[in-house]
CSV table of C-alpha atoms and ligand atoms in Angstrom, one decimal:
chain,number,residue,atom,x,y,z
A,570,MET,CA,97.1,115.9,139.7
A,571,ASP,CA,97.8,112.2,140.0
A,572,LYS,CA,94.8,109.8,140.3
A,573,LYS,CA,95.7,108.2,143.6
A,574,SER,CA,93.0,107.4,146.2
A,575,LEU,CA,92.6,105.7,149.5
A,576,SER,CA,92.4,102.4,147.7
A,577,SER,CA,95.7,102.9,145.7
A,578,THR,CA,98.3,100.2,146.3
A,579,PHE,CA,102.0,99.4,146.1
A,580,THR,CA,103.1,96.1,144.6
A,581,PHE,CA,105.8,94.3,146.7
A,582,ALA,CA,108.8,92.6,145.4
A,583,ASP,CA,107.0,89.3,146.0
A,584,GLY,CA,104.1,90.3,143.8
A,585,ASN,CA,101.5,91.0,146.5
A,586,LYS,CA,99.8,94.3,146.8
A,587,MET,CA,99.3,96.6,149.8
A,588,PRO,CA,97.3,99.7,150.2
A,589,ILE,CA,99.6,102.8,150.4
A,590,GLN,CA,97.6,104.4,153.2
A,591,GLY,CA,96.6,102.4,156.3
A,592,PHE,CA,95.3,102.8,159.8
A,593,GLY,CA,97.5,102.3,162.8
A,594,VAL,CA,96.0,101.1,166.1
A,595,TYR,CA,98.9,101.6,168.6
A,596,LYS,CA,97.6,102.6,172.1
A,597,ILE,CA,94.0,101.8,171.2
A,598,THR,CA,93.3,99.2,173.9
A,599,ASP,CA,89.7,99.8,174.7
A,600,GLU,CA,87.8,97.2,172.7
A,601,GLN,CA,84.7,99.2,171.9
A,602,GLN,CA,86.8,102.2,170.9
A,603,LEU,CA,88.9,100.0,168.6
A,604,ILE,CA,85.8,98.4,167.0
A,605,SER,CA,84.3,101.7,166.3
A,606,ALA,CA,87.5,103.3,165.0
A,607,VAL,CA,88.1,100.4,162.6
A,608,LYS,CA,84.5,100.6,161.4
A,609,ASP,CA,84.9,104.4,160.8
A,610,ALA,CA,88.1,103.8,159.0
A,611,TYR,CA,86.7,101.1,156.8
A,612,ASP,CA,83.6,103.1,155.9
A,613,ASP,CA,85.9,106.0,154.9
A,614,GLY,CA,87.8,103.6,152.6
A,615,TYR,CA,90.8,102.5,154.6
A,616,ARG,CA,91.7,98.8,154.0
A,617,LEU,CA,95.0,98.3,155.8
A,618,PHE,CA,95.1,97.8,159.5
A,619,ASP,CA,98.4,97.8,161.4
A,620,THR,CA,98.7,96.1,164.8
A,621,ALA,CA,101.4,94.3,166.8
A,622,GLN,CA,101.8,91.7,169.5
A,623,MET,CA,103.2,94.5,171.7
A,624,TYR,CA,100.1,96.6,171.4
A,625,LYS,CA,98.1,94.0,173.3
A,626,ASN,CA,95.1,94.6,171.1
A,627,GLU,CA,95.2,91.8,168.5
A,628,ALA,CA,92.1,90.2,170.0
A,629,ALA,CA,90.2,93.5,169.8
A,630,VAL,CA,91.4,94.0,166.2
A,631,GLY,CA,90.1,90.5,165.4
A,632,LYS,CA,86.7,91.4,166.8
A,633,ALA,CA,86.7,94.7,164.9
A,634,ILE,CA,87.5,92.9,161.7
A,635,LYS,CA,84.8,90.3,162.3
A,636,ASN,CA,82.4,93.2,163.0
A,637,LEU,CA,83.0,94.6,159.5
A,638,GLY,CA,81.5,91.5,158.0
A,639,VAL,CA,83.5,91.8,154.9
A,640,LYS,CA,85.4,89.1,152.8
A,641,ARG,CA,88.9,88.4,154.0
A,642,ASP,CA,90.5,89.6,150.8
A,643,GLN,CA,88.9,93.1,151.2
A,644,ILE,CA,91.2,94.0,154.0
A,645,PHE,CA,95.0,93.9,154.6
A,646,VAL,CA,96.2,93.0,158.1
A,647,THR,CA,99.7,93.6,159.4
A,648,THR,CA,101.0,92.4,162.8
A,649,LYS,CA,104.5,92.3,164.3
A,650,ILE,CA,106.6,89.9,166.4
A,651,ALA,CA,107.7,91.5,169.7
A,652,GLU,CA,111.3,91.3,170.8
A,653,GLU,CA,110.6,88.8,173.5
A,654,ASN,CA,109.1,86.4,170.9
A,655,GLN,CA,112.1,86.4,168.6
A,656,GLY,CA,114.0,83.2,167.9
A,657,TYR,CA,112.8,80.4,165.6
A,658,ASP,CA,110.5,78.5,168.0
A,659,LYS,CA,109.1,81.5,169.8
A,660,VAL,CA,108.2,83.2,166.5
A,661,MET,CA,106.4,80.1,165.3
A,662,ALA,CA,104.5,79.6,168.6
A,663,SER,CA,103.7,83.3,169.3
A,664,PHE,CA,102.5,83.8,165.7
A,665,GLU,CA,100.1,80.9,166.1
A,666,ASP,CA,98.7,82.8,169.2
A,667,SER,CA,98.5,86.0,167.2
A,668,LEU,CA,96.5,84.3,164.5
A,669,LYS,CA,94.1,82.9,167.1
A,670,ARG,CA,93.7,86.3,168.7
A,671,LEU,CA,93.1,87.9,165.4
A,672,GLU,CA,90.7,85.1,164.4
A,673,LEU,CA,92.3,84.9,161.0
A,674,ASP,CA,93.8,82.1,158.9
A,675,TYR,CA,96.6,84.2,157.7
A,676,VAL,CA,98.0,87.8,157.9
A,677,ASP,CA,98.9,89.8,154.9
A,678,LEU,CA,102.1,91.1,156.3
A,679,LEU,CA,104.2,90.0,159.3
A,680,LEU,CA,107.0,92.3,160.5
A,681,VAL,CA,110.0,91.9,162.9
A,682,HIS,CA,109.1,94.7,165.2
A,683,TRP,CA,112.7,95.8,166.1
A,684,PRO,CA,116.1,94.4,165.1
A,685,ILE,CA,117.8,92.7,168.0
A,686,HIS,CA,121.3,91.1,168.0
A,687,THR,CA,120.1,87.9,169.6
A,688,HIS,CA,118.1,85.6,167.3
A,689,PHE,CA,118.7,88.0,164.4
A,690,PHE,CA,118.9,85.3,161.7
A,691,GLU,CA,116.8,82.5,163.2
A,692,THR,CA,113.9,85.0,163.6
A,693,TRP,CA,114.1,85.6,159.9
A,694,ARG,CA,114.3,81.9,159.1
A,695,ALA,CA,111.0,81.5,161.0
A,696,PHE,CA,109.5,84.3,158.9
A,697,GLU,CA,110.5,82.6,155.7
A,698,LYS,CA,109.0,79.4,157.0
A,699,LEU,CA,105.7,81.0,157.9
A,700,LYS,CA,105.5,82.5,154.4
A,701,GLU,CA,106.2,79.1,152.9
A,702,GLN,CA,103.4,77.7,154.9
A,703,GLY,CA,101.0,80.3,153.6
A,704,LEU,CA,100.2,81.6,157.1
A,705,VAL,CA,101.8,85.0,156.1
A,706,LYS,CA,101.4,86.4,152.6
A,707,SER,CA,104.4,88.8,152.8
A,708,ILE,CA,107.3,89.2,155.2
A,709,GLY,CA,109.0,92.4,156.3
A,710,VAL,CA,110.8,94.3,159.0
A,711,SER,CA,110.4,97.4,161.1
A,712,ASN,CA,113.0,99.8,162.5
A,713,TYR,CA,115.8,98.2,160.4
A,714,GLY,CA,118.6,100.5,159.3
A,715,MET,CA,120.8,99.9,156.2
A,716,ILE,CA,123.3,97.9,158.2
A,717,HIS,CA,120.6,95.6,159.5
A,718,LEU,CA,119.3,95.0,156.0
A,719,GLU,CA,122.8,94.4,154.6
A,720,TYR,CA,123.6,92.0,157.4
A,721,LEU,CA,120.3,90.1,156.9
A,722,ALA,CA,121.1,89.8,153.1
A,723,THR,CA,124.2,87.7,154.0
A,724,LYS,CA,121.9,84.8,155.0
A,725,ALA,CA,118.4,85.5,153.9
A,726,ASN,CA,116.8,83.4,151.2
A,727,GLU,CA,114.2,86.1,150.7
A,728,MET,CA,114.6,89.8,151.6
A,729,PRO,CA,111.9,91.8,153.4
A,730,VAL,CA,109.5,93.5,151.1
A,731,LEU,CA,108.8,96.4,153.5
A,732,ASP,CA,110.6,98.3,156.2
A,733,GLN,CA,108.3,100.2,158.6
A,734,ILE,CA,110.3,103.1,160.1
A,735,GLU,CA,109.7,106.2,162.1
A,736,THR,CA,109.6,109.0,159.6
A,737,HIS,CA,107.9,112.4,159.4
A,738,PRO,CA,108.9,115.9,158.5
A,739,TYR,CA,111.2,116.2,161.6
A,740,LEU,CA,112.9,112.9,160.7
A,741,ASN,CA,112.7,112.6,156.9
A,742,GLN,CA,115.0,109.7,156.6
A,743,TYR,CA,115.7,110.3,152.9
A,744,ALA,CA,118.9,108.2,152.9
A,745,MET,CA,117.1,105.2,154.2
A,746,ILE,CA,114.1,105.7,151.9
A,747,ASN,CA,116.4,105.9,148.9
A,748,TYR,CA,118.3,102.8,150.0
A,749,ASN,CA,115.0,100.9,150.3
A,750,LYS,CA,113.8,102.1,146.9
A,751,ALA,CA,117.1,100.9,145.3
A,752,HIS,CA,116.5,97.5,146.9
A,753,ASN,CA,112.8,97.1,146.0
A,754,ILE,CA,111.8,97.5,149.6
A,755,VAL,CA,108.7,99.6,150.4
A,756,THR,CA,109.2,102.1,153.1
A,757,GLN,CA,106.2,102.5,155.5
A,758,ALA,CA,106.1,105.5,157.8
A,759,TRP,CA,105.1,105.0,161.4
A,760,ALA,CA,104.2,108.1,163.4
A,761,PRO,CA,103.7,109.6,159.9
A,762,LEU,CA,102.3,112.7,161.7
A,763,GLY,CA,105.1,112.9,164.1
A,764,ARG,CA,102.4,112.2,166.8
A,765,GLY,CA,101.1,115.7,166.4
A,766,SER,CA,104.4,117.4,167.2
A,767,ILE,CA,104.6,119.1,163.8
A,768,PHE,CA,101.1,120.6,163.5
A,769,ASP,CA,102.2,124.1,164.7
A,770,ASP,CA,105.3,124.3,162.5
A,771,PRO,CA,105.1,127.6,160.6
A,772,VAL,CA,106.0,126.0,157.2
A,773,ILE,CA,103.3,123.4,157.6
A,774,VAL,CA,100.7,126.0,158.8
A,775,LYS,CA,101.5,128.2,155.8
A,776,ILE,CA,101.1,125.4,153.3
A,777,ALA,CA,98.0,124.2,155.0
A,778,THR,CA,96.4,127.6,154.9
A,779,ALA,CA,97.3,128.0,151.2
A,780,HIS,CA,95.5,124.8,150.3
A,781,ASN,CA,92.6,125.2,152.8
A,782,LYS,CA,93.6,121.9,154.3
A,783,SER,CA,94.7,120.9,157.9
A,784,ALA,CA,98.3,120.4,159.0
A,785,ALA,CA,97.7,116.7,159.3
A,786,GLN,CA,96.5,116.5,155.7
A,787,VAL,CA,99.5,118.4,154.4
A,788,ILE,CA,101.9,116.1,156.2
A,789,LEU,CA,100.2,113.0,154.9
A,790,ARG,CA,100.1,114.4,151.4
A,791,TRP,CA,103.8,115.0,151.6
A,792,GLN,CA,104.3,111.4,152.7
A,793,LEU,CA,102.2,110.2,149.7
A,794,GLN,CA,104.1,112.4,147.2
A,795,ARG,CA,107.5,111.3,148.3
A,796,GLY,CA,106.5,107.6,147.7
A,797,VAL,CA,106.2,106.1,151.1
A,798,SER,CA,103.3,104.1,152.7
A,799,PHE,CA,101.8,105.6,155.9
A,800,ILE,CA,99.6,104.5,158.7
A,801,PRO,CA,98.3,107.4,160.8
A,802,LYS,CA,96.3,106.7,164.0
A,803,SER,CA,93.3,108.4,165.5
A,804,VAL,CA,90.3,107.3,167.5
A,805,HIS,CA,88.1,110.3,166.4
A,806,ALA,CA,85.8,109.7,163.5
A,807,ASP,CA,86.3,113.2,162.1
A,808,ARG,CA,90.1,113.0,162.2
A,809,ILE,CA,90.1,109.5,160.7
A,810,LYS,CA,88.0,110.9,157.8
A,811,GLU,CA,90.2,114.0,157.5
A,812,ASN,CA,93.4,111.9,157.3
A,813,GLY,CA,91.9,109.9,154.4
A,814,ASP,CA,90.8,113.1,152.6
A,815,ILE,CA,94.1,114.0,151.0
A,816,TYR,CA,93.6,112.9,147.4
A,817,ASP,CA,92.0,116.1,146.0
A,818,PHE,CA,95.0,118.5,146.2
A,819,GLU,CA,98.6,118.4,145.3
A,820,LEU,CA,101.8,120.0,146.8
A,821,SER,CA,104.0,121.8,144.4
A,822,ASP,CA,107.7,120.8,144.0
A,823,GLU,CA,108.6,123.9,145.9
A,824,GLU,CA,106.2,123.1,148.8
A,825,MET,CA,107.6,119.5,148.9
A,826,LYS,CA,111.1,121.1,149.2
A,827,MET,CA,110.0,123.5,151.9
A,828,ILE,CA,108.7,120.5,154.0
A,829,ASP,CA,111.9,118.5,153.3
A,830,GLN,CA,113.9,121.4,154.8
A,831,ILE,CA,112.3,121.4,158.2
A,832,ASN,CA,114.0,118.1,159.0
A,833,LYS,CA,115.7,118.0,162.4
A,834,ASN,CA,116.7,114.3,162.5
A,835,LYS,CA,114.6,114.2,165.7
A,836,ARG,CA,113.2,110.8,166.9
A,837,ILE,CA,110.1,110.3,169.0
A,838,SER,CA,111.1,106.7,169.9
A,839,GLN,CA,114.2,104.7,170.4
A,840,GLU,CA,117.4,104.6,168.3
A,841,PRO,CA,117.2,101.2,166.4
A,842,GLU,CA,120.9,100.6,166.9
A,843,MET,CA,120.4,100.8,170.7
A,844,VAL,CA,117.5,98.4,170.6
A,845,TYR,CA,119.6,96.1,168.5
A,846,GLU,CA,122.4,96.1,171.2
A,847,ILE,CA,120.2,96.0,174.3
A,848,GLY,CA,117.8,93.4,172.8
A,849,HIS,CA,114.5,95.1,173.7
A,850,GLN,CA,112.9,98.4,173.2
A,851,TYR,CA,112.9,99.9,176.7
A,852,PRO,CA,110.9,100.8,178.7
A,853,HIS,CA,108.9,97.8,177.4
A,854,GLY,CA,110.0,94.4,178.7
B,1156,NAD,P1,100.9,109.3,164.4
B,1156,NAD,O1,101.9,110.1,163.8
B,1156,NAD,O2,99.9,108.6,163.5
B,1156,NAD,O3,100.1,110.3,165.3
B,1156,NAD,C1,98.9,109.9,166.0
B,1156,NAD,C2,98.4,111.0,166.9
B,1156,NAD,O4,98.3,112.2,166.2
B,1156,NAD,C3,97.0,110.7,167.4
B,1156,NAD,O5,97.1,110.0,168.7
B,1156,NAD,C4,96.4,112.0,167.6
B,1156,NAD,O6,96.8,112.5,168.8
B,1156,NAD,C5,97.1,112.8,166.5
B,1156,NAD,N1,96.2,113.0,165.3
B,1156,NAD,C6,96.0,112.0,164.3
B,1156,NAD,N2,95.3,112.6,163.3
B,1156,NAD,C7,95.0,113.9,163.7
B,1156,NAD,C8,94.4,114.9,163.0
B,1156,NAD,N3,93.8,114.8,161.8
B,1156,NAD,N4,94.3,116.1,163.7
B,1156,NAD,C9,94.9,116.3,164.9
B,1156,NAD,N5,95.6,115.3,165.5
B,1156,NAD,C10,95.6,114.1,164.9
B,1156,NAD,O7,101.6,108.3,165.5
B,1156,NAD,P2,101.5,106.8,165.9
B,1156,NAD,O8,100.2,106.4,166.3
B,1156,NAD,O9,102.6,106.6,166.8
B,1156,NAD,O10,101.9,106.0,164.5
B,1156,NAD,C11,100.9,105.5,163.7
B,1156,NAD,C12,100.9,104.0,163.7
B,1156,NAD,O11,102.2,103.5,163.4
B,1156,NAD,C13,100.6,103.4,165.1
B,1156,NAD,O12,99.3,103.4,165.4
B,1156,NAD,C14,101.2,102.0,164.9
B,1156,NAD,O13,100.2,101.2,164.2
B,1156,NAD,C15,102.4,102.2,164.1
B,1156,NAD,N6,103.7,102.3,164.9
B,1156,NAD,C16,104.7,101.4,164.7
B,1156,NAD,C17,105.8,101.5,165.4
B,1156,NAD,C18,106.9,100.5,165.1
B,1156,NAD,O14,107.9,100.4,165.9
B,1156,NAD,N7,106.9,99.8,164.1
B,1156,NAD,C19,106.0,102.4,166.4
B,1156,NAD,C20,104.9,103.3,166.7
B,1156,NAD,C21,103.8,103.3,165.9
């Protein structure tokens, strides 16, 4: 059994560290609910909180963090620049607004939420500038495929340290994960649970029963053992705790393979290539 825990970290190519497991806050817009979910998560040991301009809850996340009353370096905060705020000047201005809403002096990780063909390089230039200014400790991307990363590499001074992508047992994305590994980019899974769509899968149920664990715990353990970061979301104290309680059992190589084989290449959200072409992630914006 490896010795990982909820406080285990990955070290980025830029030398900074990030907790492997985090807490996602997409769709939590009620301020009190968010404050209480973040408190529950922190008390359980979560240290990474993942928000975005698009989630319209950065201000509530700011309040939730303040409510924790902990030193800034005890938590890791990620936010993301929305498609409509891409472009050099808009990134700089909208990020300043994000920082104000979050009531923070810096964020640990800033991501380009989706690749879009307009402003592709100048958005990244702004990211490099924000890092240089110390307002952002690490810079990364989200929903970037190989071709986006290879294109970015033609002009970037610094490459993203992380790529946050949709990946779960029904969309295992091994080709992309292997590419990221080979390029020293951490892969972070969004919708790591497939938003609940995989809980009844017979393979998951069988493995969960064998370990006396829940389907959610088996899926998150699979994410951990295949070497990706993951940020499940829940507003329920018992589920938040359950999702963090995955460090006392181990999946065998055979069980890992069984889960690998239920892949359907099935997306919950948009095709990144289409968002790149259209310039926004519909139906938003
Ligand atoms: P998820 O896979 O984390 O699933 C969350 C849902 O699963 C919950 O709403 C709940 O219904 C259910 N759930 C969670 N724990 C459970 C448990 N133990 N038992 C039963 N049901 C449980 O999906 P998500 O919220 O879409 O993704 C997680 C985070 O990823 C988001 O909150 C957000 O921070 C981030 N995200 C990023 C992007 C992006 O484009 N970068 C897109 C979507 C989400």
